[in-house]
mmCIF file of C-alpha atoms and ligand atoms in Angstrom:
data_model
loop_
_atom_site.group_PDB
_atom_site.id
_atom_site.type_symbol
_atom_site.label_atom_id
_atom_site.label_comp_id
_atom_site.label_asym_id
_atom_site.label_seq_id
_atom_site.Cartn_x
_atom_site.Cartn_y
_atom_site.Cartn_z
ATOM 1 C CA UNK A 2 112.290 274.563 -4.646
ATOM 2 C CA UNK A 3 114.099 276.556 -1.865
ATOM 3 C CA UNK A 4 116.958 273.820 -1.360
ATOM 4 C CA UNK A 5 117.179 274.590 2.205
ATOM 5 C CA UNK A 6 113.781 273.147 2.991
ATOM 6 C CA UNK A 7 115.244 270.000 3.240
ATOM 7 C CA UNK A 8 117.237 268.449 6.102
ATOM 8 C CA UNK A 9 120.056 267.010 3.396
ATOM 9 C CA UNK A 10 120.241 270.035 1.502
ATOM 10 C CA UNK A 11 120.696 272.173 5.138
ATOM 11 C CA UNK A 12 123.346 269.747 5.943
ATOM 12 C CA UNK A 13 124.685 269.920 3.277
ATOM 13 C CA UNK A 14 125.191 273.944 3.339
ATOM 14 C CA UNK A 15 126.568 273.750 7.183
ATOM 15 C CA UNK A 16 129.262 271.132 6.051
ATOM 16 C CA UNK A 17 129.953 273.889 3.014
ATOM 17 C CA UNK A 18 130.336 276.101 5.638
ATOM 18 C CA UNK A 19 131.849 274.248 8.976
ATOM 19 C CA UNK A 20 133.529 271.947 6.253
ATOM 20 C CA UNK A 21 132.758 269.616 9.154
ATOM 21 C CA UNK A 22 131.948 266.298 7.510
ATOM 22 C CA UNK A 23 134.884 263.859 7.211
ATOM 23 C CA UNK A 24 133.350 260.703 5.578
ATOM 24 C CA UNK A 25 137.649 259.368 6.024
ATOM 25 C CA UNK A 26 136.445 259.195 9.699
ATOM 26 C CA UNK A 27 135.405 256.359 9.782
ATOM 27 C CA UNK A 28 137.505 254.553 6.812
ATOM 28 C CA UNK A 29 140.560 255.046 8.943
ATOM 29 C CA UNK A 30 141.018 251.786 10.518
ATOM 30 C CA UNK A 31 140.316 248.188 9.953
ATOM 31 C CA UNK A 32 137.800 248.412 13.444
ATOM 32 C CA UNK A 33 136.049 251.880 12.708
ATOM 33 C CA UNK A 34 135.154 250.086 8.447
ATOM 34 C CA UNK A 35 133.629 246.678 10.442
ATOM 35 C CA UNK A 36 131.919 248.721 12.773
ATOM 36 C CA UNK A 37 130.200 250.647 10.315
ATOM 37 C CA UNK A 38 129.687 248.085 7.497
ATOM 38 C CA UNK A 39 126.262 247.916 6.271
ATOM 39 C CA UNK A 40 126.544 244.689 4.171
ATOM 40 C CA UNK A 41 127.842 241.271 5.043
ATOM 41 C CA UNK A 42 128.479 238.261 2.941
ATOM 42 C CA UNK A 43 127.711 234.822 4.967
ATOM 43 C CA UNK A 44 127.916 231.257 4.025
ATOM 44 C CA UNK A 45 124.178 231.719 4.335
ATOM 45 C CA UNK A 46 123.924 233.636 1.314
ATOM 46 C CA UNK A 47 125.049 231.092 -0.692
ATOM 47 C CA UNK A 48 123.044 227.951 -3.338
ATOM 48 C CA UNK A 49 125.712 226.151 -5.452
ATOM 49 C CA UNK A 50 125.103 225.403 -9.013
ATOM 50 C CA UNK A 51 126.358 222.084 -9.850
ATOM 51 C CA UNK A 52 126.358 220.340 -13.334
ATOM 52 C CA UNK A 53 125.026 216.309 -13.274
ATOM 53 C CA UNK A 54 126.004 213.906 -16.178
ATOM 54 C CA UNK A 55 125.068 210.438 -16.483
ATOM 55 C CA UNK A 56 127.999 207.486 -15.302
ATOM 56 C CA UNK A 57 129.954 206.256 -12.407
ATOM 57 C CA UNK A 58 132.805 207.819 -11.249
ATOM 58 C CA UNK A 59 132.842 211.053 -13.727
ATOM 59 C CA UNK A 60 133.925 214.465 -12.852
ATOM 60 C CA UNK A 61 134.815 216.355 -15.884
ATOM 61 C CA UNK A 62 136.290 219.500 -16.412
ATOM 62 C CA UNK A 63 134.353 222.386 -18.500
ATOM 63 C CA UNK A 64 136.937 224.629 -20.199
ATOM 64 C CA UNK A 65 135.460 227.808 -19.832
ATOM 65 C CA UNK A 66 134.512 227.160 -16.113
ATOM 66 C CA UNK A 67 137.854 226.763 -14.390
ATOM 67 C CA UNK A 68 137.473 224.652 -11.231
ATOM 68 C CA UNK A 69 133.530 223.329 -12.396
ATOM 69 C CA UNK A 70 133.040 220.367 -13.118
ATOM 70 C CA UNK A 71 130.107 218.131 -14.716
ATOM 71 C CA UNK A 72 129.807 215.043 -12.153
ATOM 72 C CA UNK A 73 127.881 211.380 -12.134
ATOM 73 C CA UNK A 74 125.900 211.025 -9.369
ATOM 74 C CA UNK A 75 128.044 209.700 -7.161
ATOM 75 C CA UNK A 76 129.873 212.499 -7.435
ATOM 76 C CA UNK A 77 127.396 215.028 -6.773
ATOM 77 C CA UNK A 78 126.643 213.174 -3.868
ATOM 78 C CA UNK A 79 130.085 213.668 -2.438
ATOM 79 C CA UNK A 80 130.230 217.605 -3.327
ATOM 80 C CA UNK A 81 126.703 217.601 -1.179
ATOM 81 C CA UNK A 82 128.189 216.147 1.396
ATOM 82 C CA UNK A 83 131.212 218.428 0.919
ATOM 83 C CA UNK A 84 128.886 221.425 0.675
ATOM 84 C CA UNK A 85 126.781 220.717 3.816
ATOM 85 C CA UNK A 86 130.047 220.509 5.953
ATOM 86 C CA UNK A 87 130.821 223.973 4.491
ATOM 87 C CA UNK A 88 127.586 225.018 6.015
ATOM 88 C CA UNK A 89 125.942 225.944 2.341
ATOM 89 C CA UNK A 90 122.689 225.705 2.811
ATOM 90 C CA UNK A 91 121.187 224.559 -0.608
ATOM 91 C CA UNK A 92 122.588 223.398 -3.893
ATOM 92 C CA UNK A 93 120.763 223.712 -7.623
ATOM 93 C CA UNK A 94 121.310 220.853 -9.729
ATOM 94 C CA UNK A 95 121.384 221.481 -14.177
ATOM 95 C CA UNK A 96 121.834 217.671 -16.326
ATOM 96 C CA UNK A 97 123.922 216.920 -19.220
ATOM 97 C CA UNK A 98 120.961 215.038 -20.736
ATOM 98 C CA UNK A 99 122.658 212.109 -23.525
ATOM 99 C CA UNK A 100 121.832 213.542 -26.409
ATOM 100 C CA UNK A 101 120.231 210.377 -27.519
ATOM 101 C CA UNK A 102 117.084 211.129 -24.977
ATOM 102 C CA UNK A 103 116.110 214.594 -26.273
ATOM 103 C CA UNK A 104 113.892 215.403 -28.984
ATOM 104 C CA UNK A 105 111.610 218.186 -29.939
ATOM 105 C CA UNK A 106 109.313 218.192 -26.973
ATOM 106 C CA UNK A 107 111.847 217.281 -24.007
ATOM 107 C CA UNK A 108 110.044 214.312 -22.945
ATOM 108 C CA UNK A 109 112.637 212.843 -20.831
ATOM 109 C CA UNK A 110 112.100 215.926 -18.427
ATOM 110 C CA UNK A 111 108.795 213.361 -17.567
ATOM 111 C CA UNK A 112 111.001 210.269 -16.764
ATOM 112 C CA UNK A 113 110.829 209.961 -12.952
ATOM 113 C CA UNK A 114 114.375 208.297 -13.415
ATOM 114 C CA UNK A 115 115.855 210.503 -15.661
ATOM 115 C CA UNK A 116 119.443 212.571 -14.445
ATOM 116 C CA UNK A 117 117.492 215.330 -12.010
ATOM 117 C CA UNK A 118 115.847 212.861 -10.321
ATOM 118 C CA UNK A 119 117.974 210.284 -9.765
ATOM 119 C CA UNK A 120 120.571 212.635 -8.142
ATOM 120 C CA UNK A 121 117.879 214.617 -5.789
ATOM 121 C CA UNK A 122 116.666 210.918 -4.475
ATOM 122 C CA UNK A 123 120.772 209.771 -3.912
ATOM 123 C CA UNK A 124 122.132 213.196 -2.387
ATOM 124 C CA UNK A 125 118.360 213.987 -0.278
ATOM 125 C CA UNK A 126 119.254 210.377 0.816
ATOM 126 C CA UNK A 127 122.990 210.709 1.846
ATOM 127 C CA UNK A 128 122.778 214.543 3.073
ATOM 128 C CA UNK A 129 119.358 214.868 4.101
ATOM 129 C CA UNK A 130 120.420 218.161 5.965
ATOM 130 C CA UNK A 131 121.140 220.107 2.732
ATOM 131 C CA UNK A 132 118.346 222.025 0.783
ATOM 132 C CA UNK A 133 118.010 221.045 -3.176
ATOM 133 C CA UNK A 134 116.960 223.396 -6.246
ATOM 134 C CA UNK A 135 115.904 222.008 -9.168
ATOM 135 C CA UNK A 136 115.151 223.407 -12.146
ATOM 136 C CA UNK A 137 112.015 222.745 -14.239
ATOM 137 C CA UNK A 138 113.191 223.643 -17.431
ATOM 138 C CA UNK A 139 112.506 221.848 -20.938
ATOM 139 C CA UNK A 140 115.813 223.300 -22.109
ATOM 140 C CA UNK A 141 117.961 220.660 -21.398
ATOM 141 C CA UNK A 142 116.410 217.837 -23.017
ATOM 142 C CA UNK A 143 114.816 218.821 -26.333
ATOM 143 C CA UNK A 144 116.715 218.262 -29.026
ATOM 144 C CA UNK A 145 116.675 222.270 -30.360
ATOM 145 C CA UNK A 146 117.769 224.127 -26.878
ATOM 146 C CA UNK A 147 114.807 225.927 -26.174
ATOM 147 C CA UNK A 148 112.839 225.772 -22.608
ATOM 148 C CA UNK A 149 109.597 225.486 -24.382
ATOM 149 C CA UNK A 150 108.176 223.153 -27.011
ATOM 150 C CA UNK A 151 109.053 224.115 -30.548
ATOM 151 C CA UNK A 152 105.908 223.788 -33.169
ATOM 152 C CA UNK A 153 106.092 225.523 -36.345
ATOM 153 C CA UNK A 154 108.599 227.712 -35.235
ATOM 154 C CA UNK A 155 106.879 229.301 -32.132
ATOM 155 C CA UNK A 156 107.349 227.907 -28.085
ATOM 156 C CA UNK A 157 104.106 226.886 -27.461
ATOM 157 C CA UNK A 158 103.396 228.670 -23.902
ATOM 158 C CA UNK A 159 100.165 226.540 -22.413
ATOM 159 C CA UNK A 160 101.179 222.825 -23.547
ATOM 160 C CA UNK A 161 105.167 223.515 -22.148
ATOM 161 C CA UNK A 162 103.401 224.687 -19.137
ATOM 162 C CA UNK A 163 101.416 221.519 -18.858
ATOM 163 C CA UNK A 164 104.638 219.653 -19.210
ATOM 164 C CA UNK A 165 106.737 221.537 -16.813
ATOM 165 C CA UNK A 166 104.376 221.655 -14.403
ATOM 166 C CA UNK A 167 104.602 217.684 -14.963
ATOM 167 C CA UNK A 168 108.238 217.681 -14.580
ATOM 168 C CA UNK A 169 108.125 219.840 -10.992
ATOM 169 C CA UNK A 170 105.376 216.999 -9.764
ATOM 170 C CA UNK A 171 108.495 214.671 -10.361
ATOM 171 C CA UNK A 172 110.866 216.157 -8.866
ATOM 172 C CA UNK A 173 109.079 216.699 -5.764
ATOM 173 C CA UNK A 174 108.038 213.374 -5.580
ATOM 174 C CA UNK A 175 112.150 212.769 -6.256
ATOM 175 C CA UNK A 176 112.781 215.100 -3.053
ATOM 176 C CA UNK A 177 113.440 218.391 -4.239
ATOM 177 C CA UNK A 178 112.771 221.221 -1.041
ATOM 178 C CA UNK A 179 112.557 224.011 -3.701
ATOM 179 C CA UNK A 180 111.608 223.448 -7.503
ATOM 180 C CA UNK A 181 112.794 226.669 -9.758
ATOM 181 C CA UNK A 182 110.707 226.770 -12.960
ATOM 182 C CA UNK A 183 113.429 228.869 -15.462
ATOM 183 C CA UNK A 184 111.404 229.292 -19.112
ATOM 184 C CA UNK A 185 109.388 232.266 -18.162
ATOM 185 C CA UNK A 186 106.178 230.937 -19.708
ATOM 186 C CA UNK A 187 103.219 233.097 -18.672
ATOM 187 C CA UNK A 188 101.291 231.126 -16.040
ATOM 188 C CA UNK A 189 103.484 228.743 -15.198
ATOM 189 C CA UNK A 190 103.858 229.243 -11.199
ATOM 190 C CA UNK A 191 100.368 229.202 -10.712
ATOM 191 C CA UNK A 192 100.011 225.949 -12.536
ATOM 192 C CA UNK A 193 103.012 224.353 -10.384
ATOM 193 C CA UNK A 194 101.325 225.511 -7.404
ATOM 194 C CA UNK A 195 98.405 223.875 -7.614
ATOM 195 C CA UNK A 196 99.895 220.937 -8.975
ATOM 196 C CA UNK A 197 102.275 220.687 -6.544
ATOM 197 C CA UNK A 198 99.478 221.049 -3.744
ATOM 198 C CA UNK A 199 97.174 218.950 -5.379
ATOM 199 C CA UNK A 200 99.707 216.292 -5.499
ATOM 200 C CA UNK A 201 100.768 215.892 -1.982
ATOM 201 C CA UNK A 202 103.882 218.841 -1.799
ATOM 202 C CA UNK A 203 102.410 221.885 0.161
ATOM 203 C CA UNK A 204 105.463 222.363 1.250
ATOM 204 C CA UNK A 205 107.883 222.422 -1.969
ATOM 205 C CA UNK A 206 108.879 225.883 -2.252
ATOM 206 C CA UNK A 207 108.740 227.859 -5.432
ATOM 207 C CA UNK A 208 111.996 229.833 -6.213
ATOM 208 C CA UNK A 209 110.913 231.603 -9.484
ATOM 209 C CA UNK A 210 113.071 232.922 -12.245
ATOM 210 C CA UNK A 211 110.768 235.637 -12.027
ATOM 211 C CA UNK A 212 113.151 238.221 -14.249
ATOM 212 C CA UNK A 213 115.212 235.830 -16.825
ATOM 213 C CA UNK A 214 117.060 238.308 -19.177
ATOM 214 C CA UNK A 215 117.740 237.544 -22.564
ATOM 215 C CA UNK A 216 121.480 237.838 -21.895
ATOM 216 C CA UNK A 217 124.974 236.301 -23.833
ATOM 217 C CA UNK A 218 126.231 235.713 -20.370
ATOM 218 C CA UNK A 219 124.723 232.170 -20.166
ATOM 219 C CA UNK A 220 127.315 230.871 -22.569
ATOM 220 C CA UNK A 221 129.464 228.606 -20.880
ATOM 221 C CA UNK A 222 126.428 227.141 -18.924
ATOM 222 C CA UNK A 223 125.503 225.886 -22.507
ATOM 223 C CA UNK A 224 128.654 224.230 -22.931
ATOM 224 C CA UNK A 225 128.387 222.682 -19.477
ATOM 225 C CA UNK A 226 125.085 221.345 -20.593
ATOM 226 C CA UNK A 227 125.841 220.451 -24.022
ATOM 227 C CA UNK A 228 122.802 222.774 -25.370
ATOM 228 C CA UNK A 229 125.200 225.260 -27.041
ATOM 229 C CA UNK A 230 125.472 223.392 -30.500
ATOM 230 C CA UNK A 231 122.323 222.805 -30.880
ATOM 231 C CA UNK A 232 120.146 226.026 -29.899
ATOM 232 C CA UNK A 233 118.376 227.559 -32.911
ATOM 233 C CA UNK A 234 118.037 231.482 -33.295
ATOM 234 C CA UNK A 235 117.521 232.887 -29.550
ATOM 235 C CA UNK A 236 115.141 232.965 -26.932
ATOM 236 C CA UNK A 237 114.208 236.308 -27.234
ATOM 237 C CA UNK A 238 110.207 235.325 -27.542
ATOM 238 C CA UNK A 239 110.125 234.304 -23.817
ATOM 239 C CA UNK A 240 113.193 236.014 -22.054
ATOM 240 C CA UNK A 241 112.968 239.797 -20.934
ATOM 241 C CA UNK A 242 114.522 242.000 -23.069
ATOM 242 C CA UNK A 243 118.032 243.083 -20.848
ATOM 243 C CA UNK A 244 116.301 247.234 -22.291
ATOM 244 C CA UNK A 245 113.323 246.856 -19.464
ATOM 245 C CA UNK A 246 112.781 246.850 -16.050
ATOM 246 C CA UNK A 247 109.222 247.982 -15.504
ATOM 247 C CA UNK A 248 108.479 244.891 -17.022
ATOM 248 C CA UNK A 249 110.194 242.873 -14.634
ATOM 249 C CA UNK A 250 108.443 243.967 -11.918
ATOM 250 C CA UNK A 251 105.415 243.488 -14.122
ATOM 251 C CA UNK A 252 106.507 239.783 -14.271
ATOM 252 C CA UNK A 253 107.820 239.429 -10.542
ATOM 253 C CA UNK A 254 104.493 240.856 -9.408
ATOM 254 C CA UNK A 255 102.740 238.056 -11.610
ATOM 255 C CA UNK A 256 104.884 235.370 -10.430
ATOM 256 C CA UNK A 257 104.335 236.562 -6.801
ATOM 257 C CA UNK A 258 100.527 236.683 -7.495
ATOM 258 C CA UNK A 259 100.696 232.980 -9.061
ATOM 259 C CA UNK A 260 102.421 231.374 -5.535
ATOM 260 C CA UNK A 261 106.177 232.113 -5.666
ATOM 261 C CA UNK A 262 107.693 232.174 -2.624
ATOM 262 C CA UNK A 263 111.029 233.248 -3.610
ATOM 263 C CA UNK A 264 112.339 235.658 -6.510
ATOM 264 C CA UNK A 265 115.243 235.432 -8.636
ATOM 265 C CA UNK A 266 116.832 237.853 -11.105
ATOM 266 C CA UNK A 267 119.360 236.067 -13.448
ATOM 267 C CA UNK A 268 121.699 237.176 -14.988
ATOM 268 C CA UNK A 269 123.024 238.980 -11.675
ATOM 269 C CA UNK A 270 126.126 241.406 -11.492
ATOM 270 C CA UNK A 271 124.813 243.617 -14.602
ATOM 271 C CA UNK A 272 121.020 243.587 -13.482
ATOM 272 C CA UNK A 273 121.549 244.724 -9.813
ATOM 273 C CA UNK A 274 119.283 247.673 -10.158
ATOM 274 C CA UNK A 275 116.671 244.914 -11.271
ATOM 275 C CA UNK A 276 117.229 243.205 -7.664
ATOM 276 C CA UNK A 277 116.927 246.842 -5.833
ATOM 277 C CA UNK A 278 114.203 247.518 -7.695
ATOM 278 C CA UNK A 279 112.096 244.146 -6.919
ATOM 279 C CA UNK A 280 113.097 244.440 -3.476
ATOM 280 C CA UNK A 281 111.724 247.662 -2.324
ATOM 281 C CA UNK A 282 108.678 246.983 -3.889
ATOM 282 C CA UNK A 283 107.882 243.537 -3.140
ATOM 283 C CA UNK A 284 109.918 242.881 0.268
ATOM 284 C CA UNK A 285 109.769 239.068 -0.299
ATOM 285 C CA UNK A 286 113.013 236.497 -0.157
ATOM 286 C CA UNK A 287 115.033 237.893 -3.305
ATOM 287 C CA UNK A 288 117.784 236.373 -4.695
ATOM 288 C CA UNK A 289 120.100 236.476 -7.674
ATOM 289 C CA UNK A 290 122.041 233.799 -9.984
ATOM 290 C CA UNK A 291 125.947 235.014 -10.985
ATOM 291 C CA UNK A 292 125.899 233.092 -13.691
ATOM 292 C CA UNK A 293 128.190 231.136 -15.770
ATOM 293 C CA UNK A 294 129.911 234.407 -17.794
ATOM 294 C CA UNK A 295 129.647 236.118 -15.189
ATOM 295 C CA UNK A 296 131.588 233.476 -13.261
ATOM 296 C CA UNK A 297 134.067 232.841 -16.243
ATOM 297 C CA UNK A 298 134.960 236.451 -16.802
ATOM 298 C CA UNK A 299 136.555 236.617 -13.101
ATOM 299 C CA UNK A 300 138.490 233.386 -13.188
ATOM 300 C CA UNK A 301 139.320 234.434 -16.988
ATOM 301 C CA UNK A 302 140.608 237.524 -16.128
ATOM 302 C CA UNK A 303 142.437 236.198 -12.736
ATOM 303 C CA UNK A 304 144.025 233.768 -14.641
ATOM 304 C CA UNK A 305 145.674 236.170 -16.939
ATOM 305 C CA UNK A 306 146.714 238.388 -13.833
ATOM 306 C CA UNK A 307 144.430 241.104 -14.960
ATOM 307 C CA UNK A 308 142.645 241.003 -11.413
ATOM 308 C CA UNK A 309 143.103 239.392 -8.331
ATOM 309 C CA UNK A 310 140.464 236.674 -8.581
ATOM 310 C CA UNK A 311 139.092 236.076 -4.834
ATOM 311 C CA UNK A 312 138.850 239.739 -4.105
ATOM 312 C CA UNK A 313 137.019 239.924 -7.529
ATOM 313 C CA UNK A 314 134.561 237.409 -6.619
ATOM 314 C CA UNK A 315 134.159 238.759 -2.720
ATOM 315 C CA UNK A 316 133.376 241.751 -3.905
ATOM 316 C CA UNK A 317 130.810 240.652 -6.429
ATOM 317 C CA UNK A 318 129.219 238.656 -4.112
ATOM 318 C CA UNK A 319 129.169 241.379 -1.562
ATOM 319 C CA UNK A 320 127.722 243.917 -3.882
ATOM 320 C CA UNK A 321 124.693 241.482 -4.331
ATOM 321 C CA UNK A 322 123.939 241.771 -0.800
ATOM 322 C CA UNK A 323 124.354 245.588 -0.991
ATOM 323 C CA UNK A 324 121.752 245.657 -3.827
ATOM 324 C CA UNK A 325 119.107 243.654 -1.834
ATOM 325 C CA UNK A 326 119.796 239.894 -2.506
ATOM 326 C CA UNK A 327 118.586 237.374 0.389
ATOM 327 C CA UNK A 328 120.986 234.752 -1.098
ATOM 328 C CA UNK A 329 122.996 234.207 -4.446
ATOM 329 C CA UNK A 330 123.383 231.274 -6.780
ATOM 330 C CA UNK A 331 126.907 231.219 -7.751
ATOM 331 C CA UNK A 332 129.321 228.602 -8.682
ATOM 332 C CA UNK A 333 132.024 230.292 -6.372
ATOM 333 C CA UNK A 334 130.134 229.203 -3.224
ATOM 334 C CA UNK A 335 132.155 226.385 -2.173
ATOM 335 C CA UNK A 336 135.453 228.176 -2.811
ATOM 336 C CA UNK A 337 133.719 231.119 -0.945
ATOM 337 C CA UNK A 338 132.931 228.790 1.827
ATOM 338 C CA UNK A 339 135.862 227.927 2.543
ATOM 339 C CA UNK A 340 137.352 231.378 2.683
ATOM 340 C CA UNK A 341 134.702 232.508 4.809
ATOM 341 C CA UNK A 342 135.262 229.649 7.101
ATOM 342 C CA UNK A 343 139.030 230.363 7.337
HETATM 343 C C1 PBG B 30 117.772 227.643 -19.065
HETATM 344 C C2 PBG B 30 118.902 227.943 -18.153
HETATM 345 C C3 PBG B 30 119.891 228.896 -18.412
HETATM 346 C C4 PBG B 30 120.781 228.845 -17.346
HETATM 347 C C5 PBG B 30 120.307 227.895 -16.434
HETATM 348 N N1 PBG B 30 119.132 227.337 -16.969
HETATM 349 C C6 PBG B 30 120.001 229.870 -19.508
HETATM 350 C C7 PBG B 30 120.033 229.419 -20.891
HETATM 351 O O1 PBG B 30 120.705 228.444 -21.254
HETATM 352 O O2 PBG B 30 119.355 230.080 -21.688
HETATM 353 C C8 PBG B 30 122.008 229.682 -17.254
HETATM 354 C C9 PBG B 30 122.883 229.483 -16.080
HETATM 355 C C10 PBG B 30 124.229 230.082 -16.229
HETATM 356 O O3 PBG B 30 124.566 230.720 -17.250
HETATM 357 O O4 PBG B 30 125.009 229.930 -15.282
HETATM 358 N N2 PBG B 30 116.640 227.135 -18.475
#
C-alpha cells in the first residue's frame, strides 16, 4: 500500500519534511502536561482489599504485606469507617477462616455467621454509606486450598457451583452491595443471578472475576489467608492459562452473557493488555485487582531504596486507568487516599 494514502502516514512525511512536530511542546511545563493529560487517578477509582480474622481487638501484621494487616471485626469496622471518610467508595473483604472449620468441601462458606458475614452485617451497620465486595469463593475454607470441591482429585465444577451460589445468597442476605464469585467455574454467574433474584436481591451487583490468571503473584494473599500451607498442586484446571487472551474474552463474554454487571481481570499490572482488550470490545464497567505480589514487590523494593515507593504505586495505579480500568482493587487505596486528598 501507497503509504501516503493515509492521513498518519501524510503527516507523518510533512513533519519529515517541515520537521514541524515538537511532541516537547507540550511536556514543557507543569500547566501545558495537566492540560493535556488524558488519564486521571481519583479516589473514585479505588475498592480496598482488607483481610478479616476471627477475635476482638486483633490487627495483625502480614510480613510480606508491609502496612496490611489481618483485623477482627471490630477492626474492620473502624478501617470502614476510616475508608468512607477517605471518600473510597467500596471495600472487598477475604477471611482467615480457623483452620478448625475447613474441610474438604468448604462448608463453613454456608454458615450465615461465619467471618464474611458477620463483618458485612457490623461494618453495612456502622458505615452504611460505604459499598462492600465479597467474595464467593470456596478457597478459603476447605481444608486443601482450592476454590472448588476436591473429589478424587478433580474440582467438581456443577456441585461447587451449587454451593457458591449458596454462599452469595448469604452474603446478600448479610448485606453485601456487590458479591464477586472468584473460582472461575463455568456457569457460575448465571446460577448466582438467578439465585440472587429469586431470593429477594435484584439489586446485588455481580462483579465477576471474569479473567482469573493462573499467576504466582497471589502469594502473599495466601499467607494473609493462611491457605498457602495447605494448597495441593495448582489451580491450573480452572484458572486461565497467563499464555491466552482470546480466551479471556471468550470467558468475559460468557460471564457478561450469564448477568455480570461488572468485569475484573486479576492479576492486574502484567495483564493490562487483557483489560484493553475486554474494554474495547465489551464497553461495560471494567476493573482490575493489583494484587498481593504485585503490591509486595513495590513496598519490597521501596523498602530496600531500589524505587521510590509512592511514585511506584501512583504510577501503577495510573497506568490502570490508561489501559481502560473503571476502578482498581488494590491494597494501596487508603494510603492513596490520603495522598490524593492532600
Ligand atoms: C482465590 C483468591 C485469590 C486471591 C483472592 N481470592 C487467588 C488465590 O489464592 O488463588 C488473590 C488476591 C491477591 O493475591 O491479592 N479465590
Amino acid at each position: 500500500m501507497n503509504k501516503m494514502t493515509t492521513p498518519r502516514a501524510a503527516a507523518r512525511t510533512v513533519d519529515e519534511i517541515t520537521g514541524s512536530r515538537r511532541l516537547r511542546r507540550m511536556r514543557k511545563a507543569d500547566w501545558s502536561r495537566r492540560l493535556v493529560r488524558e488519564s486521571h487517578l481519583t479516589v473514585d477509582d479505588l475498592i480496598w482489599p482488607i483481610f478479616l480474622t476471627d477475635g476482638t481487638d486483633v490487627r495483625e501484621a502480614i510480613p510480606a504485606m508491609p502496612d496490611v494487616w489481618r483485623l477482627s471485626v471490630d477492626n474492620a469496622v473502624k478501617e470502614a469507617e476510616r475508608a468512607a471518610k477517605l471518600g473510597i467508595p467500596a471495600i472487598a473483604t477475604f477471611p482467615q477462616v480457623d483452620p478448625a472449620r475447613k474441610d474438604v468441601t468448604g462448608s463453613h462458606i454456608l454458615d450465615p455467621d461465619n467471618l464474611i458475614n458477620r463483618a458485612t452485617r457490623a461494618i453495612k451497620h456502622a458505615v452504611p454509606e460505604i459499598g462492600i465486595v465479597t467474595d464467593a469463593a470456596l478457597d478459603p475454607f476447605t481444608s486443601h486450598g482450592h476454590d472448588g470441591i476436591l473429589r478424587d482429585g478433580v474440582i467438581v465444577n456443577d456441585e461447587t457451583v451449587e454451593q457458591v451460589t449458596a454462599a452469595a445468597v448469604l452474603q446478600a442476605a448479610a448485606g453485601a452491595d456487590i458479591v464477586a464469585p472468584s473460582d472461575m467455574m463455568d456457569g457460575r454467574i448465571g446460577a448466582i443471578r438467578e439465585a440472587l433474584d429469586a431470593n429477594g436481591f435484584q439489586d446485588v451487583a455481580i462483579m465477576s472475576y471474569a479473567t482469573k490468571f493462573a499467576s504466582a503473584f497471589y502469594g502473599p494473599y495466601r499467607d494473609a489467608i493462611g491457605t498457602r500451607g495447605l494448597l495441593k498442586g495448582d489451580k491450573k484446571t480452572y484458572y486461565i492459562d497467563p499464555a491466552n487472551s482470546d480466551e479471556a474474552v471468550r470467558e468475559a463474554e460468557q460471564d457478561l452473557l450469564e448477568g455480570a454487571d461488572m468485569l475484573m481481570v486479576k492479576p492486574g499490572l502484567p495483564y493490562l493488555d487483557i483489560v484493553r482488550r475486554l474494554k474495547d470490545e465489551f464497553a461495560v464497567p471494567t476493573f482490575a485487582y493489583q494484587v498481593s505480589g504485585e503490591y509486595s514487590m513495590i513496598k519490597a523494593a521501596a523498602a530496600n531504596g531500589w524505587i521510590d515507593g509512592e511514585k511506584a504505586m501512583l504510577e501503577s495505579l495510573l497506568a490502570f486507568k490508561r489501559a481502560g480500568c473503571d476502578g482498581i482493587l488494590t491494597y494501596f487505596a487508603p494510603a492513596v487516599a490520603e495522598m490524593l486528598r492532600a
